[in-house]
Amino acid sequence: MADVLVMLVVFVVAFVVGRALILRVPPMLHTPLMSMTNAISAVTIVGALLLFTRTLRPAETLLGVVAIAAAVFNLAGGFVITDRMLGFFRRKGPEAGDLRRPHHTAREQTAPPGPNGSGETA
Amino acid sequence: MTAQLLDWGIILALVVGIALFRSPRRARLGNAVAALALSCAFAFLLARHTLVSLPLVLITAGVGAAVGWIVAVRIPMIQIPGMVGFQNGMGGLAAALVSFVELTRAGGQSAASASGLSAWLGLVVGAATFSGSMVACGKLSNWIRQTPTTLPRHNTILATLAGSVILVIVLATSPADASAVRMFAGTLAVVSIAMGMVFSIRVGGADMPVLISFLNTMSALAAALCGIAIHNRLLVVCGATVAASGSFLTYVMCRAMNRGLAGVFTGIPQQEAIAPATGPTSNAAPAAADTNTASDATTTPAQADAPDPFEQALATIRAAKRVIIVPGYGMALADAQDEVARLAETLAARGANVLFAIHPVAGRMPGHMHVLLAEAEVDYGMIRELKDVNSEFASTDLALVVGACDVVNPAAIDTPNTPISGMPVLCVHEARAVIVCNLDERPGYSGVPNPLYQNAKTILLVGDAKATVARVLDGLG
């Protein structure tokens, strides 16, 4: 019982901290935020894996395997989609439509104005 | 001890990942950090514990990851809302299954304990979120119809299902033997799945941003409950953080529509079309009964169009120095975002000041329009939120509305007792000229007729937005 209480406290603290962090996310990034947090909630994979620390009956093995597949799908897919989406956001510079700027290709990401605008990104 | 440290290390990395979500570039880094953190969690666990059926586990994980990866890489942005819904469902499913096995296995959670209760709740929430998300996915992908489906005595059905859930849990947490627990768990799973479906099916298209954010919260909650049940800190922290994110987004969406959560989930009934007789923003007010007219019909005296509306529009666009483009879900449906992006570029290249004004609930999920425009290579420096841009309309030459109706409906401001009354809208009617590229003159999802269409300064270009905007581009270029 005490253990559960501790967990509840952890829950509340994490919720409050999480809320404070999320408040600062600009609306423009809400969709990638949703897909990333979706992936994070697939941490359930840990729970699914822990099921396999003890012997399981065949039916339970099946359910466990499905749980793993679902969680991993969520995990891999979520982070990859988020990365893809974020890759689309681009700034073409302070003046949108400045004719002198070359048109940026899909693969290039603009770095913010810096000493040697190398354009390398994460 | 190291296990604890590792856990906290991973949690810290996740916090950093989320904290980085301020700009697209940093967010990408944050996303990578979070992905790395969870991969480490996976790896550490495998290192710390010996698992039975290890090859099976690894193969399943590998296949699941591969499939997830491939789908994620190939899916077009148009289908993102459906995809998010589906993945959400997968998360709920995983949590439900883990809870189920924990409850029913020999040596698993004692069904009658406090952590057992958590597992029961995890099962219920996970299963309901799974089915609810699948329904949401269907709606978002346009496989299921968008309008709310209300069953006869819908509330009674929901109440009965919820009541059954509570009953079964109460029965199950009193001492019961293994086979009884299995039966209870199975029943609960089925009832929860039904509950999730019935719940989701009643939510209509334009309310999807709220539903999907809510489901996001629920799948996280399921993970947290699962975590409490198996005493796993990582699950609890992650679940709580994501639940915080989802609940915040849900709140933002409700505020943006000026509707309460309950109203969204009980499906405010479609109002009868009301004649905007007293609206000061409309210049002519025919009864709204039949507005599905052909594109160049002259239905209103205020728009005695001898000239072709398209030519008028083209002239207005050419002359405009300050333009604000307002995209809506219709743009996504028409797949017109590329054309709109090219139009914005063309106008900017001609020296006009071009901005995009995005309403918080435009589209079917928070941030939907932004992602579509980003994919179409719109400079995100041109994008503005409602609160920042609404005061700009008065000094704007042209407001170009593409596939949006309710979010620019002035009736929300001055007409009481409609589904959208009081909802903050984009004040396009304050611009000097307005061009609307919508499919038809029918009211938007809310059913409230839009006086903007009858406004003297509005040019209505009905038809497929993709074709219309392409025509405009031809005309300009």
Coordinates of C-alpha atoms in Angstrom, one line a residue, chain A residues 1 3-4 7-8 10-11 14-15 18-19 21-41 43-57 60-61 63-93 96-97 99 103-106 109-110 112 120-122, chain B residues 15 18-19 21-25 27-28 31 34-35 38 42 45 49 51-52 56-57 60-61 64-65 67-69 72-73 75 77 80 83-84 86-88 90-91 94-95 97-98 100-102 104-105 107 114-115 182 212 216 223-224 228 230-232 234-238 240-245 247-249 345 348-349 365-368 370-371 374-375 377-382 385:
Chain A
M1 CA 0.0 0.0 0.0
D3 CA 4.4 1.5 -2.3
V4 CA 1.4 2.5 -4.3
M7 CA 3.9 5.8 -7.0
L8 CA 1.0 8.1 -6.8
V10 CA 5.6 10.2 -8.3
F11 CA 2.7 10.4 -10.7
A14 CA 5.8 14.0 -12.9
F15 CA 2.4 15.4 -14.1
G18 CA 5.3 17.7 -17.5
R19 CA 2.6 20.3 -17.6
L21 CA 7.3 21.8 -19.8
I22 CA 4.4 21.4 -22.3
L23 CA 3.1 24.9 -21.7
R24 CA 6.2 26.3 -23.5
V25 CA 5.7 24.3 -26.7
P26 CA 4.6 26.6 -29.5
P27 CA 1.2 25.7 -31.1
M28 CA 3.0 25.1 -34.4
L29 CA 4.7 22.1 -32.9
H30 CA 1.6 20.5 -31.3
T31 CA 1.3 17.8 -33.8
P32 CA 4.9 16.6 -33.6
L33 CA 4.5 16.9 -29.8
M34 CA 1.5 14.6 -29.9
S35 CA 3.3 12.0 -31.9
M36 CA 6.4 12.1 -29.8
T37 CA 4.5 11.8 -26.5
N38 CA 2.6 9.0 -28.1
A39 CA 5.9 7.3 -28.6
I40 CA 7.0 8.0 -25.1
S41 CA 3.9 6.4 -23.7
V43 CA 7.4 2.9 -22.6
T44 CA 4.8 0.2 -21.8
I45 CA 7.3 -2.0 -23.7
V46 CA 9.2 -2.2 -20.5
G47 CA 6.2 -3.6 -18.8
A48 CA 5.6 -6.1 -21.7
L49 CA 9.2 -7.2 -21.5
L50 CA 9.0 -7.7 -17.8
L51 CA 6.2 -10.1 -18.3
F52 CA 8.7 -12.4 -19.8
T53 CA 10.8 -12.6 -16.7
R54 CA 8.7 -15.5 -15.5
T55 CA 7.4 -18.5 -17.3
L56 CA 4.2 -17.9 -19.2
R57 CA 1.5 -20.2 -20.4
E60 CA -0.1 -15.5 -22.0
T61 CA 2.9 -15.7 -24.3
L63 CA -0.8 -11.8 -25.4
G64 CA 2.7 -10.7 -24.3
V65 CA 4.0 -10.9 -27.8
V66 CA 1.2 -8.9 -29.1
A67 CA 1.8 -6.3 -26.4
I68 CA 5.5 -6.1 -27.4
A69 CA 4.6 -5.8 -31.1
A70 CA 2.1 -3.0 -30.4
A71 CA 4.4 -1.1 -28.1
V72 CA 7.4 -1.3 -30.4
F73 CA 5.3 -0.3 -33.4
N74 CA 4.2 2.7 -31.4
L75 CA 7.8 3.5 -30.3
A76 CA 9.6 3.2 -33.6
G77 CA 6.8 4.7 -35.6
G78 CA 6.2 7.6 -33.2
F79 CA 9.7 8.8 -33.1
V80 CA 10.3 8.4 -36.8
I81 CA 7.1 10.3 -37.8
T82 CA 8.0 13.0 -35.4
D83 CA 11.4 13.4 -36.9
R84 CA 9.9 13.5 -40.4
M85 CA 7.4 16.1 -39.5
L86 CA 10.0 18.3 -37.8
G87 CA 12.2 18.0 -40.8
F88 CA 9.6 19.8 -42.9
F89 CA 9.6 23.0 -40.9
R90 CA 11.9 25.5 -42.5
R91 CA 12.7 29.1 -42.3
K92 CA 13.8 30.7 -45.5
G93 CA 15.3 33.7 -43.8
A96 CA 10.1 35.4 -46.9
G97 CA 10.1 35.7 -50.7
L99 CA 14.2 36.9 -54.6
H103 CA 15.1 28.1 -53.3
H104 CA 15.8 25.5 -50.6
T105 CA 15.5 21.9 -51.5
A106 CA 13.6 19.4 -49.3
Q109 CA 17.6 22.7 -43.4
T110 CA 18.3 26.4 -42.9
P112 CA 19.8 30.3 -38.0
E120 CA 24.3 21.3 -40.6
T121 CA 21.5 20.0 -38.4
A122 CA 20.8 17.3 -36.0
Chain B
V15 CA 12.7 15.7 -19.6
I18 CA 10.6 17.5 -24.1
A19 CA 12.1 20.7 -22.9
F21 CA 10.5 21.3 -28.0
R22 CA 10.7 25.0 -28.5
S23 CA 11.8 25.4 -32.1
P24 CA 11.7 22.8 -34.9
R25 CA 15.4 22.3 -35.0
A27 CA 12.7 19.7 -31.2
R28 CA 14.3 17.3 -33.7
N31 CA 13.0 13.8 -30.3
A34 CA 14.0 10.8 -26.2
A35 CA 14.3 8.0 -28.7
L38 CA 13.9 4.8 -24.5
F42 CA 14.9 -1.4 -23.7
L45 CA 16.2 -4.2 -19.3
H49 CA 16.9 -9.6 -16.7
L51 CA 13.8 -13.4 -20.3
V52 CA 12.1 -16.6 -21.2
L56 CA 10.6 -14.8 -29.7
V57 CA 10.8 -11.5 -27.9
T60 CA 8.7 -9.7 -32.4
A61 CA 10.4 -6.5 -31.3
G64 CA 7.3 -4.5 -34.8
A65 CA 10.0 -1.9 -35.1
V67 CA 6.8 -2.3 -39.6
G68 CA 6.4 0.8 -37.5
W69 CA 9.4 2.4 -39.1
A72 CA 6.1 6.1 -40.5
V73 CA 8.5 6.8 -43.3
I75 CA 2.9 7.8 -44.8
M77 CA 1.2 14.0 -44.0
I80 CA -1.0 11.9 -40.0
M83 CA -1.8 7.6 -37.9
V84 CA -1.6 9.3 -34.6
F86 CA -3.8 4.4 -34.6
Q87 CA -0.6 4.6 -32.7
N88 CA -2.4 5.8 -29.7
M90 CA -1.5 0.5 -30.1
G91 CA -0.3 2.1 -26.9
A94 CA -0.1 -2.8 -25.0
A95 CA -1.0 -1.4 -21.6
L97 CA -2.5 -6.6 -22.4
V98 CA 0.2 -6.2 -19.9
F100 CA -4.4 -8.4 -18.2
V101 CA -1.6 -10.8 -18.0
E102 CA -0.4 -9.4 -14.8
T104 CA -4.5 -13.4 -14.6
R105 CA -1.1 -15.2 -14.4
G107 CA 2.2 -15.3 -9.4
A114 CA -4.0 -1.8 -4.2
S115 CA -1.6 -2.4 -7.1
R182 CA -9.7 -14.7 -15.6
I212 CA -7.5 12.8 -30.1
N216 CA -3.6 10.7 -26.0
A223 CA 0.6 3.2 -19.1
A224 CA 1.0 4.9 -15.7
I228 CA 1.8 1.4 -10.6
I230 CA 4.0 -3.6 -11.6
H231 CA 5.9 -1.1 -9.4
N232 CA 7.8 0.4 -12.3
L234 CA 9.7 4.6 -15.5
L235 CA 6.2 3.7 -16.7
V236 CA 4.6 5.9 -14.0
V237 CA 6.8 9.0 -14.8
C238 CA 6.4 8.6 -18.6
A240 CA 2.2 11.0 -16.1
T241 CA 4.3 13.3 -18.3
V242 CA 2.5 12.4 -21.4
A243 CA -0.9 12.6 -19.6
A244 CA 0.1 16.1 -18.7
S245 CA 0.8 16.9 -22.3
S247 CA -4.6 17.0 -20.9
F248 CA -3.1 20.4 -21.6
L249 CA -3.7 20.0 -25.3
E345 CA 5.6 32.3 -52.5
A348 CA 5.7 37.3 -51.7
A349 CA 8.0 37.2 -54.7
M365 CA -5.8 17.8 -34.6
P366 CA -3.8 20.5 -32.9
G367 CA -1.1 21.7 -35.2
H368 CA -2.5 20.0 -38.2
H370 CA 1.1 23.8 -39.5
V371 CA 2.4 20.4 -40.5
A374 CA 5.4 22.8 -43.5
E375 CA 5.3 19.7 -45.8
E377 CA 7.6 24.0 -47.8
V378 CA 6.0 27.1 -46.4
D379 CA 8.5 29.2 -44.4
Y380 CA 7.2 28.8 -40.9
G381 CA 8.2 32.4 -40.2
M382 CA 5.0 33.3 -42.2
E385 CA -1.5 32.1 -34.4

